[in-house]
PDB file of C-alpha atoms in Angstrom:
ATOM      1  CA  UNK A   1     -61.713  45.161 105.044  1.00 84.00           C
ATOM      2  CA  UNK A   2     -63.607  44.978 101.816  1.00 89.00           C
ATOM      3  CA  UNK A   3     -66.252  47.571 103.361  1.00 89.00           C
ATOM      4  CA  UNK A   4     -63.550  49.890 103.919  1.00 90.00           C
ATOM      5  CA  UNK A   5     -61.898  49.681 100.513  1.00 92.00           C
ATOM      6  CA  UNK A   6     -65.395  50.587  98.622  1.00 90.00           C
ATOM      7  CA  UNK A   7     -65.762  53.680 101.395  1.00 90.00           C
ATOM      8  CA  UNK A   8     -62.888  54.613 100.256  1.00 90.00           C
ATOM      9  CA  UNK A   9     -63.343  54.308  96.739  1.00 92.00           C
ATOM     10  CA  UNK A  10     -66.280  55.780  96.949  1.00 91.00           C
ATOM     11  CA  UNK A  11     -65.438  58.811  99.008  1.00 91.00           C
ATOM     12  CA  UNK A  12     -62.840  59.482  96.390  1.00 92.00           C
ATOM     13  CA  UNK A  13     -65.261  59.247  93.383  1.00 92.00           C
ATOM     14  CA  UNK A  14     -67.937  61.672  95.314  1.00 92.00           C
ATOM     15  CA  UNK A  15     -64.893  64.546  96.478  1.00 91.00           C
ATOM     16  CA  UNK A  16     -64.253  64.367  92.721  1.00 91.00           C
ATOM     17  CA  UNK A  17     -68.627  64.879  92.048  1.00 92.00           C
ATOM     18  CA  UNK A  18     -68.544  67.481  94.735  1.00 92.00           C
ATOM     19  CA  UNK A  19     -65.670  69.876  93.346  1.00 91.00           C
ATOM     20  CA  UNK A  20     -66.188  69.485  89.704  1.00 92.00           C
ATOM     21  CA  UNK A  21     -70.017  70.362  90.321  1.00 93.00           C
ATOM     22  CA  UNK A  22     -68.765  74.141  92.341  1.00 92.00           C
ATOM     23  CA  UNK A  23     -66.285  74.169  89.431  1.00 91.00           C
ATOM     24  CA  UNK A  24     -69.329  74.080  87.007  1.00 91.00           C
ATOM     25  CA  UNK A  25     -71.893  75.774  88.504  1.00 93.00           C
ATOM     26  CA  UNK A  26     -69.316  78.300  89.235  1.00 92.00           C
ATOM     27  CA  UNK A  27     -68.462  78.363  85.183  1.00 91.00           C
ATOM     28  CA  UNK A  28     -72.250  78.752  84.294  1.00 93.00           C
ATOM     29  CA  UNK A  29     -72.801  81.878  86.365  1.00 92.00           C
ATOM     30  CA  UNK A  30     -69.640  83.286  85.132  1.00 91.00           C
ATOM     31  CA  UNK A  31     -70.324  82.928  81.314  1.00 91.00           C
ATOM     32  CA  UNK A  32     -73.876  84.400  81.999  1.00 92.00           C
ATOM     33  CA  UNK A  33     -72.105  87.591  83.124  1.00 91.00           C
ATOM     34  CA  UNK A  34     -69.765  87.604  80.151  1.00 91.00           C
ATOM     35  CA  UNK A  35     -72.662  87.053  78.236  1.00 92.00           C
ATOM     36  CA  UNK A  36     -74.680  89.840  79.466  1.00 92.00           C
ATOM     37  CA  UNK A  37     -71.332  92.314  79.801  1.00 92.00           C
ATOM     38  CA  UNK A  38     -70.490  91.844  75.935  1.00 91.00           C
ATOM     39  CA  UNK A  39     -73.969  92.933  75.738  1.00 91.00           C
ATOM     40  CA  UNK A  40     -73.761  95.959  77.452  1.00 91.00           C
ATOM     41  CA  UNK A  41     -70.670  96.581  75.829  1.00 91.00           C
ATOM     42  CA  UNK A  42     -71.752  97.082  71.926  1.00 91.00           C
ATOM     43  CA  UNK A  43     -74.438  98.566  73.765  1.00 90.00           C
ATOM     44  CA  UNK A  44     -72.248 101.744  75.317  1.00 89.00           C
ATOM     45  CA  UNK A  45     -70.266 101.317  71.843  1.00 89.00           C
ATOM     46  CA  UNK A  46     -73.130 101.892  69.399  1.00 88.00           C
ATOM     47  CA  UNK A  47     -74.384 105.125  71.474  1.00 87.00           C
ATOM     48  CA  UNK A  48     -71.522 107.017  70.088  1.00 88.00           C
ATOM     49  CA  UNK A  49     -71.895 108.794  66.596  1.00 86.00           C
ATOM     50  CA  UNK A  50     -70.342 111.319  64.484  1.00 87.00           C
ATOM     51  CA  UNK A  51     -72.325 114.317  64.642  1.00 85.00           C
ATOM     52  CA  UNK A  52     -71.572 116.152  61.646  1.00 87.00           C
ATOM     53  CA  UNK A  53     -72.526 112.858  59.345  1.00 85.00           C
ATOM     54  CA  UNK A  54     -75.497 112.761  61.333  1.00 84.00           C
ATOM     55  CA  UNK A  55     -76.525 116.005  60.789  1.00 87.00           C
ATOM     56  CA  UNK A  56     -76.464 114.732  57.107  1.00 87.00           C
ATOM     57  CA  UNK A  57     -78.682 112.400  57.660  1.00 85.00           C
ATOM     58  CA  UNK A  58     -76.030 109.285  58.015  1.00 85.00           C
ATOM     59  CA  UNK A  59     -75.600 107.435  60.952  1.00 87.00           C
ATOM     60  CA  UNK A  60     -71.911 106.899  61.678  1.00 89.00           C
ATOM     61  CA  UNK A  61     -70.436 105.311  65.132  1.00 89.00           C
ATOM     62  CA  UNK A  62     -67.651 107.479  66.425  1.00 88.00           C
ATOM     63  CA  UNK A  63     -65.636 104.590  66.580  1.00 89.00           C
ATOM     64  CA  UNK A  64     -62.512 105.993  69.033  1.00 89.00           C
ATOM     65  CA  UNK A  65     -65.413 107.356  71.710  1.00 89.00           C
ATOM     66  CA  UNK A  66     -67.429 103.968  71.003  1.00 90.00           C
ATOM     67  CA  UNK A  67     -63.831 101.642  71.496  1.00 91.00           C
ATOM     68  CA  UNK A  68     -63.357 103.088  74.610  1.00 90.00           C
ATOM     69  CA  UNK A  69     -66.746 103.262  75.815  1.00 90.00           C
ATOM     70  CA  UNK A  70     -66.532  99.177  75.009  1.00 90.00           C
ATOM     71  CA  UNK A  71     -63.212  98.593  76.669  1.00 91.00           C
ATOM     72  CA  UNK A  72     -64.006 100.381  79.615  1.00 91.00           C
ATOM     73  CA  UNK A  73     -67.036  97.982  80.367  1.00 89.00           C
ATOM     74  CA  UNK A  74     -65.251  95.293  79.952  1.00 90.00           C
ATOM     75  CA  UNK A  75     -62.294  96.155  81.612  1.00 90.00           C
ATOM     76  CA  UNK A  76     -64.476  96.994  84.855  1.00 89.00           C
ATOM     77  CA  UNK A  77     -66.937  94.589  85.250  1.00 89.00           C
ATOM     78  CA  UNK A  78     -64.962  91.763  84.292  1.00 87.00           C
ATOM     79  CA  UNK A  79     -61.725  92.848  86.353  1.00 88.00           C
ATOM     80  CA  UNK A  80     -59.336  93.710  83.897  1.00 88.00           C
ATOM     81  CA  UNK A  81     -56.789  96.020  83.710  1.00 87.00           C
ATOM     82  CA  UNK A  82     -56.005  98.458  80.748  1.00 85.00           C
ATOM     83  CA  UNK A  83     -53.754  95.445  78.957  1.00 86.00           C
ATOM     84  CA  UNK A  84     -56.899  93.206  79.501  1.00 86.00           C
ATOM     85  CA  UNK A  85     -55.356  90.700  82.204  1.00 87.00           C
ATOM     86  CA  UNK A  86     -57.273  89.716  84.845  1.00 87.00           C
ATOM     87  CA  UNK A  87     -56.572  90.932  88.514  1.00 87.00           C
ATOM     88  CA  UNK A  88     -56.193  88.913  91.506  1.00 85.00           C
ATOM     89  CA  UNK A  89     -59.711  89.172  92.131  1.00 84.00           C
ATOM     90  CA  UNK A  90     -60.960  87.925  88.835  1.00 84.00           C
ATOM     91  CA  UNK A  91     -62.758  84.703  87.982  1.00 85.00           C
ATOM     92  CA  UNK A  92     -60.552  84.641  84.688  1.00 86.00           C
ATOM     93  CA  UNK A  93     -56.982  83.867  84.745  1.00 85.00           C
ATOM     94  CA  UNK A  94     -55.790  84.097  80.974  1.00 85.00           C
ATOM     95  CA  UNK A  95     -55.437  87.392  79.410  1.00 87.00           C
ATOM     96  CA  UNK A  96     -58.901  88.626  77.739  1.00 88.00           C
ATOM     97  CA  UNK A  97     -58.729  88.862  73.606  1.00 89.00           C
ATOM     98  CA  UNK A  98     -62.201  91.372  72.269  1.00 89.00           C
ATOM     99  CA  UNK A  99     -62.898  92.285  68.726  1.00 89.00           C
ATOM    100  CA  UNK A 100     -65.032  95.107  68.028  1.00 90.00           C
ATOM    101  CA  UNK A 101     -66.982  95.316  64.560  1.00 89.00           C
ATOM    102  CA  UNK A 102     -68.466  98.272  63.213  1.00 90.00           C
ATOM    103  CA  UNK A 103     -71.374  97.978  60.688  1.00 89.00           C
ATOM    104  CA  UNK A 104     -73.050 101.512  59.728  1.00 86.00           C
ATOM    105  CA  UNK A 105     -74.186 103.826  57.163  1.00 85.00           C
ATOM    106  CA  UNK A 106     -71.110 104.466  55.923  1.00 82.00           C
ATOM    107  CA  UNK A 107     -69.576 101.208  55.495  1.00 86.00           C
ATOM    108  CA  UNK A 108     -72.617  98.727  54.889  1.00 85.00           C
ATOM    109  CA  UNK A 109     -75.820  98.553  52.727  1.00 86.00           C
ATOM    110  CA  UNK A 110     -78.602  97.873  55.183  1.00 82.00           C
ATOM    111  CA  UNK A 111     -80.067  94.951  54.991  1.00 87.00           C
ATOM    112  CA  UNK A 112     -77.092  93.245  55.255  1.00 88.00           C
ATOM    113  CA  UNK A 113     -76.522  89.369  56.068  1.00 89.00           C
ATOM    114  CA  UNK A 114     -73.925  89.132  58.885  1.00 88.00           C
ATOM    115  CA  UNK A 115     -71.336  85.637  59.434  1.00 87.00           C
ATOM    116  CA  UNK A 116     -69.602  85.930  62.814  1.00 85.00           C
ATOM    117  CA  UNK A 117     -66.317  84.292  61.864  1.00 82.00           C
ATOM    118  CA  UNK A 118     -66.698  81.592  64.041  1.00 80.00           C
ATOM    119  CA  UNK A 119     -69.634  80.327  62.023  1.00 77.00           C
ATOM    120  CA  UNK A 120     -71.696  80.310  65.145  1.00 79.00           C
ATOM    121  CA  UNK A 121     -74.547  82.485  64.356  1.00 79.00           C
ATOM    122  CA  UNK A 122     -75.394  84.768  61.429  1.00 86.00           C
ATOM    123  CA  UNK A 123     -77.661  87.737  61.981  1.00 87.00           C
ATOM    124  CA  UNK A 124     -79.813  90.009  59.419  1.00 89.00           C
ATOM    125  CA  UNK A 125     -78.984  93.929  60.026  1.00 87.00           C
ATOM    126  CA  UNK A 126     -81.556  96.093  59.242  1.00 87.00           C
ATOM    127  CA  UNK A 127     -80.276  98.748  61.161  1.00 88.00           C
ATOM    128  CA  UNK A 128     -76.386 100.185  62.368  1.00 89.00           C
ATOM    129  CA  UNK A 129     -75.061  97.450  64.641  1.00 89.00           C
ATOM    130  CA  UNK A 130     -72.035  97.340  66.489  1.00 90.00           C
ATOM    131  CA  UNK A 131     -70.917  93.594  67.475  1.00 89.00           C
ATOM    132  CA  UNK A 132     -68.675  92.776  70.201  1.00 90.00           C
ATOM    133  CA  UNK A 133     -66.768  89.361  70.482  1.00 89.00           C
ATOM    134  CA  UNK A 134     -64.903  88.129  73.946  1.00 89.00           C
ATOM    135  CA  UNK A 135     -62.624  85.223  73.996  1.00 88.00           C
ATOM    136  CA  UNK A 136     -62.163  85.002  77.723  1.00 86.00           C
ATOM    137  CA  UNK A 137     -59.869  81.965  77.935  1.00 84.00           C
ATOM    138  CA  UNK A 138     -59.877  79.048  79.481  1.00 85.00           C
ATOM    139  CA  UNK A 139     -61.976  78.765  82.890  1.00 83.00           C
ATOM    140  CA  UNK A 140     -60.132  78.070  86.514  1.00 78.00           C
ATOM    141  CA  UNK A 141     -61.413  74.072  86.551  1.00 82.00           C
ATOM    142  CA  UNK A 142     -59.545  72.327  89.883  1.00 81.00           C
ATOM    143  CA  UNK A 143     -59.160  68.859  88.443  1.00 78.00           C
ATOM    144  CA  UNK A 144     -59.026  69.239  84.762  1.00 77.00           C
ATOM    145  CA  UNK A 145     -56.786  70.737  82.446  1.00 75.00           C
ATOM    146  CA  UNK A 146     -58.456  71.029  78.693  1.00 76.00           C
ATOM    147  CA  UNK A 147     -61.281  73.252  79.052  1.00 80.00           C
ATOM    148  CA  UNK A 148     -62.217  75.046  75.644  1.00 82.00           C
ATOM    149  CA  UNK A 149     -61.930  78.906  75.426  1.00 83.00           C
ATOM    150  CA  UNK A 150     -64.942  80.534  76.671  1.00 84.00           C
ATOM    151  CA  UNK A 151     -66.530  83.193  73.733  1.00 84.00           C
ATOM    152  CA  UNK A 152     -69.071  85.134  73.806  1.00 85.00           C
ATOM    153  CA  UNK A 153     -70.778  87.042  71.266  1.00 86.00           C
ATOM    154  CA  UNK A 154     -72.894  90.951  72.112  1.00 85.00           C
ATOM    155  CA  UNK A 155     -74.593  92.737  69.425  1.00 86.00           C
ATOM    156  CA  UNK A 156     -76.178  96.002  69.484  1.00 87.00           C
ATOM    157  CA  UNK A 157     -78.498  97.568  67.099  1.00 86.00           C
ATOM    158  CA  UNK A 158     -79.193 101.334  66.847  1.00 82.00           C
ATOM    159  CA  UNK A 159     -82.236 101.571  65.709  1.00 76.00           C
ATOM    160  CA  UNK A 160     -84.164 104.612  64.553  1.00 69.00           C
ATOM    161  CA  UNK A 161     -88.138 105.070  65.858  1.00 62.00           C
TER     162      UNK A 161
ATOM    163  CA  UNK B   1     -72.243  58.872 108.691  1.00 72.00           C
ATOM    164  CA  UNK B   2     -69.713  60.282 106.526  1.00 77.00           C
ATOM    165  CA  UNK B   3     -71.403  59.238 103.568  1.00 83.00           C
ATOM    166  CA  UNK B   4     -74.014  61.397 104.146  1.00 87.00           C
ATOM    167  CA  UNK B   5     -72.777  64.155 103.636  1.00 89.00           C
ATOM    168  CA  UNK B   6     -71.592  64.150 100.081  1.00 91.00           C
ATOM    169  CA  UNK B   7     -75.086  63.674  98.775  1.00 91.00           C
ATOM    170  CA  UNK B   8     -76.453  66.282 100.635  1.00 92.00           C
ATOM    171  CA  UNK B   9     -73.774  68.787  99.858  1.00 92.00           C
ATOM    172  CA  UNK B  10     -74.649  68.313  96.063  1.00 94.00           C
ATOM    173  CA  UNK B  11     -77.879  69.357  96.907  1.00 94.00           C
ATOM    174  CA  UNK B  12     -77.067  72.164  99.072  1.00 93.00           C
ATOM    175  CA  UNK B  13     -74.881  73.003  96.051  1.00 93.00           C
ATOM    176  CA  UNK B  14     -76.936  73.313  93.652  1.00 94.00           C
ATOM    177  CA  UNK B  15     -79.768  75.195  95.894  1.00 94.00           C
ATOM    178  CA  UNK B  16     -77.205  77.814  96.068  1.00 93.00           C
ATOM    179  CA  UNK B  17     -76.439  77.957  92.498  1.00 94.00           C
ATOM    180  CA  UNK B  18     -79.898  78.018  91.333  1.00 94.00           C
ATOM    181  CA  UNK B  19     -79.967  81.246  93.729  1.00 92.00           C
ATOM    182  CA  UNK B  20     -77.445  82.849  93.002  1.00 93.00           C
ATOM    183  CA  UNK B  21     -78.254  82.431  89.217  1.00 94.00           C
ATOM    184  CA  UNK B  22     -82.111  83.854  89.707  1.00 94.00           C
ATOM    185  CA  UNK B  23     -80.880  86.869  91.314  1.00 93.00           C
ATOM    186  CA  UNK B  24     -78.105  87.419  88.885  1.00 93.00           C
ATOM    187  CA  UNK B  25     -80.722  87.562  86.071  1.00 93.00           C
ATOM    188  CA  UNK B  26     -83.286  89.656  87.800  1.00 93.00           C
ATOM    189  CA  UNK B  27     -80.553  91.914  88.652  1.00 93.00           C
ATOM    190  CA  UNK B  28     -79.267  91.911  85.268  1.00 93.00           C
ATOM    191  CA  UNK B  29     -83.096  93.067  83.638  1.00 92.00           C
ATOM    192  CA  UNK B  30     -83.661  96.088  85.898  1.00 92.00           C
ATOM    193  CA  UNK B  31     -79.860  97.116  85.031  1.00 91.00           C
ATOM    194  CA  UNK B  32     -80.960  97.310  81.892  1.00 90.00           C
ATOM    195  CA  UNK B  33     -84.026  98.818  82.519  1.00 89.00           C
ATOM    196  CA  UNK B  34     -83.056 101.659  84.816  1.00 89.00           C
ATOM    197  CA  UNK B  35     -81.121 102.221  82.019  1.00 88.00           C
ATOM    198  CA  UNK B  36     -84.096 103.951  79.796  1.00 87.00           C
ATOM    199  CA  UNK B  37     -84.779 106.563  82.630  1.00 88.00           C
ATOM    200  CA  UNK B  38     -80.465 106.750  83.567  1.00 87.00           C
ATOM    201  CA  UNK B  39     -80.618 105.732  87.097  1.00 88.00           C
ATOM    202  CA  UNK B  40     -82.478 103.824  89.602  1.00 90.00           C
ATOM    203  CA  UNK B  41     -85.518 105.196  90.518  1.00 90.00           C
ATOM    204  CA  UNK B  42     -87.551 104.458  93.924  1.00 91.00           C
ATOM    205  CA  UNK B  43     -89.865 102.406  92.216  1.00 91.00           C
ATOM    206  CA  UNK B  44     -87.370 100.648  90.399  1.00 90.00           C
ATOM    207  CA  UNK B  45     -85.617  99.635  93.827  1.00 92.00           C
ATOM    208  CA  UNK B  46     -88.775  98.363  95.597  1.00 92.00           C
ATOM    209  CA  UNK B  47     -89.583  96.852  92.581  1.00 92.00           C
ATOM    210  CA  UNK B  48     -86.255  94.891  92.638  1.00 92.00           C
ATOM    211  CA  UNK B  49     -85.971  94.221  96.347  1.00 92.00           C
ATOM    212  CA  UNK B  50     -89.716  92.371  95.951  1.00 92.00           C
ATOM    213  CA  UNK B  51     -89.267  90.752  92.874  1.00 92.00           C
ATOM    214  CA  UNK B  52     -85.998  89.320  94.662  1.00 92.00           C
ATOM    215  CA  UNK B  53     -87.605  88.658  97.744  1.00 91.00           C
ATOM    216  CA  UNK B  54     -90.434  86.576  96.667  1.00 92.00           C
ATOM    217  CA  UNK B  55     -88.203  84.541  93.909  1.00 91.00           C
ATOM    218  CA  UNK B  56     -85.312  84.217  96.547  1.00 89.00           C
ATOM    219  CA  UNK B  57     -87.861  83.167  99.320  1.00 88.00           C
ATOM    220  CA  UNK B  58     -86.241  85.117 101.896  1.00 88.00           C
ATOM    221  CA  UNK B  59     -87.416  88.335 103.615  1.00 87.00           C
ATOM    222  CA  UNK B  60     -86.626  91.709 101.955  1.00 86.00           C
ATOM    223  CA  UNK B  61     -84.996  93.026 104.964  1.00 86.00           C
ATOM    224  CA  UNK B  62     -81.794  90.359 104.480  1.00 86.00           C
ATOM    225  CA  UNK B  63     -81.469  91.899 101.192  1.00 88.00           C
ATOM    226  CA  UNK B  64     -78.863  95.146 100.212  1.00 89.00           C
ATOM    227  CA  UNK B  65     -79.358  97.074  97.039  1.00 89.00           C
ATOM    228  CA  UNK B  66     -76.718 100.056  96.849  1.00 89.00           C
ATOM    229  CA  UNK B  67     -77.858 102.033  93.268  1.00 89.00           C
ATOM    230  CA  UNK B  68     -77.499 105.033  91.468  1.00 86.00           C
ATOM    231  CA  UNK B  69     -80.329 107.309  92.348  1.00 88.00           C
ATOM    232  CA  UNK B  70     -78.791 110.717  90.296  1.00 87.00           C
ATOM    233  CA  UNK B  71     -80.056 110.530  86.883  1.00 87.00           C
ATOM    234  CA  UNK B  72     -76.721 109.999  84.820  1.00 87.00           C
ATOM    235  CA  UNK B  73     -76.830 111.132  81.073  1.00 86.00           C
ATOM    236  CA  UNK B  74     -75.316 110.357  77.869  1.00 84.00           C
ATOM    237  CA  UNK B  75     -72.921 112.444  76.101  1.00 83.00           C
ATOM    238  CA  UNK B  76     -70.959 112.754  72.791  1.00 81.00           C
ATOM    239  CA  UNK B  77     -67.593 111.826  74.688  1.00 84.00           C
ATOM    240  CA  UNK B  78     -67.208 108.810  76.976  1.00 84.00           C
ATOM    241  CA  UNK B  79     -67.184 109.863  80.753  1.00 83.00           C
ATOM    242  CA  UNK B  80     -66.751 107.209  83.022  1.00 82.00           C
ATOM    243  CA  UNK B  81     -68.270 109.053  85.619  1.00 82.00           C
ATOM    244  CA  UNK B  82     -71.596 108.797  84.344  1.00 83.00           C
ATOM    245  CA  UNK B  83     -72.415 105.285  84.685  1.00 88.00           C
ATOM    246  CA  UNK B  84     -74.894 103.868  86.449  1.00 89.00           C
ATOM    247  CA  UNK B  85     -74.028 101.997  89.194  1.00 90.00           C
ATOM    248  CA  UNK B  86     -75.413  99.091  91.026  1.00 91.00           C
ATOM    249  CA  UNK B  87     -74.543  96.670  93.624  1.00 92.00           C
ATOM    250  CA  UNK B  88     -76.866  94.218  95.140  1.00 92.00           C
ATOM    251  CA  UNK B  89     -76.036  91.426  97.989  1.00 93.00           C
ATOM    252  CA  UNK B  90     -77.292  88.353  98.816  1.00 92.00           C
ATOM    253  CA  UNK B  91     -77.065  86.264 101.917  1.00 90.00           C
ATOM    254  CA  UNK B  92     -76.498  82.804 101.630  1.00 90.00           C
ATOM    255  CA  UNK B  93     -77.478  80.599 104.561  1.00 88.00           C
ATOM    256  CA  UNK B  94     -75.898  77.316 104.452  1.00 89.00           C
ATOM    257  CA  UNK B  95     -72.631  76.640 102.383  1.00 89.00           C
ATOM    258  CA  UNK B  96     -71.418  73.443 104.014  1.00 88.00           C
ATOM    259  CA  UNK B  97     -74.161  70.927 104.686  1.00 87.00           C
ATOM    260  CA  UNK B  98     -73.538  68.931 107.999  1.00 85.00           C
ATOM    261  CA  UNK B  99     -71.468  71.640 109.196  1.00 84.00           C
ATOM    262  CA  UNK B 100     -71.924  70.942 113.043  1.00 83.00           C
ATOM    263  CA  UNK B 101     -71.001  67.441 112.077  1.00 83.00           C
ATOM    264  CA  UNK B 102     -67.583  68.741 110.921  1.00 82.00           C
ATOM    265  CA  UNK B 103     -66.835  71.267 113.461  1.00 84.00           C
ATOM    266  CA  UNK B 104     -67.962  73.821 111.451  1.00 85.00           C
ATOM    267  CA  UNK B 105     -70.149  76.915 113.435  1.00 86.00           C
ATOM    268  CA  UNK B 106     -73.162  77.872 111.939  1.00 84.00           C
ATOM    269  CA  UNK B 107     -71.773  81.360 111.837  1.00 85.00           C
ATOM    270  CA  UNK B 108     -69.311  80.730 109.581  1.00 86.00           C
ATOM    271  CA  UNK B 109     -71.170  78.944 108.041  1.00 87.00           C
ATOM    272  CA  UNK B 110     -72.738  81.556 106.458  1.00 89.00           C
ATOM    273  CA  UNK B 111     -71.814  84.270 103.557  1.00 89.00           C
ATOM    274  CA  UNK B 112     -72.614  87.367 101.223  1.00 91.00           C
ATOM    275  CA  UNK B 113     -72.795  87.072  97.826  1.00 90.00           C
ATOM    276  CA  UNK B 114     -72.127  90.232  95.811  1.00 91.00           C
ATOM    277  CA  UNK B 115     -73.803  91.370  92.129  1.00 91.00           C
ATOM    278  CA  UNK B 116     -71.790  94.186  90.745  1.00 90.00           C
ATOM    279  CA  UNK B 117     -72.037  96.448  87.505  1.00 89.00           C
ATOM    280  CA  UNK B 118     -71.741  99.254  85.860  1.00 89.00           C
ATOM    281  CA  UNK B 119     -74.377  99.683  82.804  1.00 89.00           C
ATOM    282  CA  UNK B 120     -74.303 103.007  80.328  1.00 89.00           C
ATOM    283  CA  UNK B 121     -77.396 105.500  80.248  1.00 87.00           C
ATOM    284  CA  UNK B 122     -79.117 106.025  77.359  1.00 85.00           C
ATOM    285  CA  UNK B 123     -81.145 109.295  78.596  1.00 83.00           C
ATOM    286  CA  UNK B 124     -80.002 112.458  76.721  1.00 82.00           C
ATOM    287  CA  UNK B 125     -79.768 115.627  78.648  1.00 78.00           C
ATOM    288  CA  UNK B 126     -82.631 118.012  78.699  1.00 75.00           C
TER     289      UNK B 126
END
């Protein structure tokens, strides 16, 4: 009697192990890709630029071309649609929240001394940079509930050779 | 018996992940780097298929790579259509450990895992 008590305890305990460990792993590969999709979007944002302040010399992101460059790679490869929610075939379930910051010639003296708001990281711009931030929401956990927001932070520097 | 199994599924588990998270990032570096030329050259397939192959441990033949081989260019306006596309798919062997044990066939046992994206040139048109 006892010996079946602890099996069952214990096959409780290690269904628990087993599904939060998917859950995780699961988590891990997921923020990777946001990770490496912020990336790629200040990437496609900072390849945009006014031409006529270029031809001045001045390097200005065409910020309308460079937003939707950004939203567009987001919105694919993370499986939004065009109000950022996630389709059924998402990993995310909560709507997606981006900010988009523009730092160039004609708004910033290079070098400049960057503070992402969340106090996470500060970076040194020599050089135009277009910073993307993702607030994915909370992850799809089976057992547990309070799960902090995923965020992730892409930068993208334009630099001239 | 039963007890068995969970121990070896966390192992099994975590095999997987660890798989599925090396070809992720090798995938991920020669996204970005077809991105210098603006598509994915011969070379840069082989190159992938191998370098998955022999980190993967499995045989190159079990591996798919479906890639943009047009050179796609930037331009002053977005176009969605030139993006460069990849999409690369890995077999996974073994999901369930002790899946005979369960009733489980060894052919279902099995499943494809599927990288998608879609990465910007950076190649200006000549």
């Amino acid at each position: 009697m006892k010996i079946l008590l602890w099996t069952f305890a214990i096959v409780l305990i290690m269904t628990f192990v087993v599904v939060y460990q998917d859950d995780y792993n699961q988590l891990y590969r997921e923020n990777i890709n946001l990770k490496f999709y912020s990336q790629e979007a200040a990437a496609a944002a900072a390849q945009y630029f006014v031409v006529e302040e270029y031809s001045e010399g001045r390097m200005v992101f065409n910020r309308e071309e460079a937003v939707r460059a950004a939203e567009y790679v987001l919105q694919q490869n993370l499986k939004l649609n065009e109000d950022f929610v996630p389709l059924h075939n998402s990993y995310w379930k909560e709507a997606v929240h981006y900010d988009i910051e523009f730092f160039d010639e004609g708004n910033t003296f290079f070098p400049y001394l960057y503070e992402h708001p969340s106090e996470y990281f500060i970076l040194l711009m020599t050089a135009p940079t277009v910073v993307v931030t993702v607030d994915a929401g909370r992850p799809a956990f089976r057992l547990f509930e309070d799960i902090p927001r995923m965020l992730r932070v892409g930068a993208h520097t334009w630099q001239q050779r | 018996m039963l007890l068995l199994f969970f121990p070896v599924q966390i192992a099994l588990s975590q095999i997987n992940h660890h798989q599925f998270v090396t070809a992720q990032e090798i995938t991920h570096n020669h996204a970005q780097r077809a991105r210098q030329y603006g598509y994915f050259r011969p070379e840069d397939i082989s190159g992938l298929r191998s370098e998955l192959a022999r980190r993967l441990n499995m045989s190159a033949n079990d591996i798919q790579i479906n890639a943009t081989t047009v050179p796609k260019y930037r331009f002053d306006r977005f176009t969605p259509g030139e993006l460069i596309d990849y999409e690369v798919v890995i077999p996974v062997r073994r999901i369930l450990a002790m899946n005979r044990f369960l009733g489980i066939p060894d052919e279902e046992n099995q499943m494809l895992r599927v990288i998608k994206g879609q990465v910007h040139s950076e190649v200006l048109l000549p």
